[in-house]
mmCIF file of C-alpha atoms in Angstrom:
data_model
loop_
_atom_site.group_PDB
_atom_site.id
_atom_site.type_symbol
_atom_site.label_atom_id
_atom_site.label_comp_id
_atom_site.label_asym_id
_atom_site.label_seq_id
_atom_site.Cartn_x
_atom_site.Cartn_y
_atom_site.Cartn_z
ATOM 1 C CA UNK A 1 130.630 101.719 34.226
ATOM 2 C CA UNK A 2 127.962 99.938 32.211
ATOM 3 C CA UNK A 3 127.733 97.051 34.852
ATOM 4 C CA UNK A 4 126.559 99.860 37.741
ATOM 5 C CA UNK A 5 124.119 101.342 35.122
ATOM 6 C CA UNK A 6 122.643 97.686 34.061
ATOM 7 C CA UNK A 7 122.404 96.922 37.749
ATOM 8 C CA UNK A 8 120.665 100.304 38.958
ATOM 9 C CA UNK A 9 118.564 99.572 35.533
ATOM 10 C CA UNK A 10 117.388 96.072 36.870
ATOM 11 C CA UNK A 11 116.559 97.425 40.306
ATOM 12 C CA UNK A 12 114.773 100.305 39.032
ATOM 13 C CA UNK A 13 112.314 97.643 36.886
ATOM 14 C CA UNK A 14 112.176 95.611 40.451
ATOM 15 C CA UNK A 15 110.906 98.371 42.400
ATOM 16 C CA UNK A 16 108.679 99.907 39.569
ATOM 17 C CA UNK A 17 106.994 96.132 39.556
ATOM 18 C CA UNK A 18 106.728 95.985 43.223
ATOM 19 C CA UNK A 19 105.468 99.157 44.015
ATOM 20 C CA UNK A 20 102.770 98.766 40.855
ATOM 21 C CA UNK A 21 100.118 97.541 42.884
ATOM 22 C CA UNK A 22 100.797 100.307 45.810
ATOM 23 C CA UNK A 23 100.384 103.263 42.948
ATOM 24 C CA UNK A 24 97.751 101.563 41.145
ATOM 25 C CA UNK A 25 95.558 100.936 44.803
ATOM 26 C CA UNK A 26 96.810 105.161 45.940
ATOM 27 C CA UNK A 27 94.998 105.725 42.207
ATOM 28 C CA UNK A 28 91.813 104.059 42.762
ATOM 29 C CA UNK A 29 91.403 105.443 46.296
ATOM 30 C CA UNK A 30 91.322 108.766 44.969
ATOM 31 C CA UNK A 31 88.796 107.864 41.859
ATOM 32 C CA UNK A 32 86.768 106.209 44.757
ATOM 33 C CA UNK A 33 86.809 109.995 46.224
ATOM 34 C CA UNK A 34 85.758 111.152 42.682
ATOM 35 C CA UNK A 35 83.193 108.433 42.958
ATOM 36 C CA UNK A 36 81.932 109.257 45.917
ATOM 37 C CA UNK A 37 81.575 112.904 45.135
ATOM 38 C CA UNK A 38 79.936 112.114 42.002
ATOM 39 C CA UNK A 39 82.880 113.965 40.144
ATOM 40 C CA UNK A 40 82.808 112.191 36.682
ATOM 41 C CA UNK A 41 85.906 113.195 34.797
ATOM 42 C CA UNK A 42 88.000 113.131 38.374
ATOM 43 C CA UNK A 43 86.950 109.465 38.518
ATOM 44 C CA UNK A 44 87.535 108.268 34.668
ATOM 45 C CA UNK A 45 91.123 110.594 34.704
ATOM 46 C CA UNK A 46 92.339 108.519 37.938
ATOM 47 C CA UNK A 47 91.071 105.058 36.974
ATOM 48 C CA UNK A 48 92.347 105.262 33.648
ATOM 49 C CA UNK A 49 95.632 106.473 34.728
ATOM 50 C CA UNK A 50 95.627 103.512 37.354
ATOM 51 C CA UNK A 51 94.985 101.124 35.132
ATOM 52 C CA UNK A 52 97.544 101.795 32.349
ATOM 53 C CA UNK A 53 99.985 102.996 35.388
ATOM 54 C CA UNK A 54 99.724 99.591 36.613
ATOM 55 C CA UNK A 55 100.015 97.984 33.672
ATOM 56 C CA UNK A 56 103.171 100.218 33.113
ATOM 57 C CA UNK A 57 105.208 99.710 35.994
ATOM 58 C CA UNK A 58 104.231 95.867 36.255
ATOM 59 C CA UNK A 59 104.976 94.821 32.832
ATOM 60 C CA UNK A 60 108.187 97.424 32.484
ATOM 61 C CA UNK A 61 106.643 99.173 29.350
ATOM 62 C CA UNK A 62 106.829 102.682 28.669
ATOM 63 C CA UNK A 63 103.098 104.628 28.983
ATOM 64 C CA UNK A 64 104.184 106.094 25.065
ATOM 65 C CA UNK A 65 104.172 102.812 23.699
ATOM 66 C CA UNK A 66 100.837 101.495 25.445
ATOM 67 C CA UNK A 67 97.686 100.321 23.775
ATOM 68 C CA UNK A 68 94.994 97.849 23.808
ATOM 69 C CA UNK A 69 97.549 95.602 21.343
ATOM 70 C CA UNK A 70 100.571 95.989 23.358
ATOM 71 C CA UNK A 71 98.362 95.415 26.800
ATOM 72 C CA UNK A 72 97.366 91.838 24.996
ATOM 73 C CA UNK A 73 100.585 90.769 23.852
ATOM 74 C CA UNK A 74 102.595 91.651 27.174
ATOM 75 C CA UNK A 75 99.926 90.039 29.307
ATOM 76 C CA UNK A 76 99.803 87.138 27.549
ATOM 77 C CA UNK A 77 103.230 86.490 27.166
ATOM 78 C CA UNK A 78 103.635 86.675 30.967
ATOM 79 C CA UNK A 79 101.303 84.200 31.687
ATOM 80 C CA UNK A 80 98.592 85.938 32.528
ATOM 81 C CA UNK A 81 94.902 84.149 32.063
ATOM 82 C CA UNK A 82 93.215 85.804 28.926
ATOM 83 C CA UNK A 83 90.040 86.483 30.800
ATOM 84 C CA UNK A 84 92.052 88.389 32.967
ATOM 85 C CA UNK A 85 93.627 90.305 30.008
ATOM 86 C CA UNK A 86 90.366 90.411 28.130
ATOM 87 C CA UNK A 87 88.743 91.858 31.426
ATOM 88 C CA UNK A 88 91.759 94.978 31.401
ATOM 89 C CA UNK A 89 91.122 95.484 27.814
ATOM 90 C CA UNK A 90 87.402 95.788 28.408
ATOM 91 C CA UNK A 91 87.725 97.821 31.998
ATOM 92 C CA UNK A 92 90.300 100.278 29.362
ATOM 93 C CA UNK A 93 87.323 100.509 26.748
ATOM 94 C CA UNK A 94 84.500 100.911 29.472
ATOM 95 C CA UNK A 95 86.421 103.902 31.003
ATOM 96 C CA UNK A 96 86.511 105.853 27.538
ATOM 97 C CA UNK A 97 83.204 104.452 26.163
ATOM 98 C CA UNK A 98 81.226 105.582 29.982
ATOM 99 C CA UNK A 99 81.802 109.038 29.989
ATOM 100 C CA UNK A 100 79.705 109.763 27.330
ATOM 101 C CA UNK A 101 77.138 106.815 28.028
ATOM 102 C CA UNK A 102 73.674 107.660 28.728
ATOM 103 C CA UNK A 103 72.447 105.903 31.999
ATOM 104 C CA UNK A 104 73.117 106.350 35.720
ATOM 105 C CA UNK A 105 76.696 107.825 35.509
ATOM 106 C CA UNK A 106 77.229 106.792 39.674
ATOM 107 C CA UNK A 107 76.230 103.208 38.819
ATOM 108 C CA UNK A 108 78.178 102.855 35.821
ATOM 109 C CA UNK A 109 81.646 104.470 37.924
ATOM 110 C CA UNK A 110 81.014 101.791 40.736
ATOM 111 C CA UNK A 111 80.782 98.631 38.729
ATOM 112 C CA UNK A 112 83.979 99.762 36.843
ATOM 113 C CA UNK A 113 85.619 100.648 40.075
ATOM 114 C CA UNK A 114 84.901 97.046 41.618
ATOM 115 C CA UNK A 115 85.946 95.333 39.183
ATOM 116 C CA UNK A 116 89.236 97.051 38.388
ATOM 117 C CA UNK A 117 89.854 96.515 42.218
ATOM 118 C CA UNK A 118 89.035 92.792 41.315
ATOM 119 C CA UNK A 119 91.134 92.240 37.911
ATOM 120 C CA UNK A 120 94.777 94.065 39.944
ATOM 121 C CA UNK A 121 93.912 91.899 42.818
ATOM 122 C CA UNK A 122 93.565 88.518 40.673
ATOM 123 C CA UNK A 123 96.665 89.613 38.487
ATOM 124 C CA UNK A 124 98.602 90.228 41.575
ATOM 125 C CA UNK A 125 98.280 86.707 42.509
ATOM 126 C CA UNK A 126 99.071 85.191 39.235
ATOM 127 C CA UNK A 127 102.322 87.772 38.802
ATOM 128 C CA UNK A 128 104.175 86.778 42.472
#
């Protein structure tokens, strides 16, 4: 019955959305624990992955057909500030570009950490 399967369809999108920020925080608790024991590709695998997994199950978009393009254009369609967007787009470049960075890689980890904590928090309250 295509009316059951467009229903179960909606709520699966509705719970996918709610529970983004609950996956996205589990994520960036355990890069904090990757953080904290100075493990660099731990912490830049599970960032990344909460980032885009946010971005994912809030926006309803499939991980395949991610990138920095499609992050722009769903953001901004939904409302969503552009220094917000422009601050996920930069957190997404900073987590590839860091790895390899020279510099204080503990330093570099933290500041990205806070302020992924701080761009899900402020989309959170623009997306309710």
């Amino acid at each position: 019955n295509n009316k059951k399967i467009n229903k179960f369809n909606k709520n699966q999108v509705l719970v996918k959305n709610k529970q983004a920020t609950k996956v996205a925080k589990k994520r960036l608790l355990n890069a904090y624990n990757h953080l904290k024991a100075n493990n660099q590709n731990g912490f830049y695998e599970e960032f990344s992955q909460a980032l885009w997994g946010y971005i994912s199950d809030k926006f309803n978009i499939v991980r395949s057909q991610l990138s920095m393009d499609t992050v722009r254009e769903i953001m901004l369609s939904k409302s969503v500030e552009e220094d917000i967007v422009d601050g996920f787009i930069d957190l997404l470049n900073n987590c590839e570009f860091a790895r390899f960075a020279p510099g204080d890689p503990s330093k570099k980890m933290d500041e990205l950490y806070q302020k992924g904590i701080e761009l899900i928090t402020k989309a959170e309250k623009l997306l309710k």
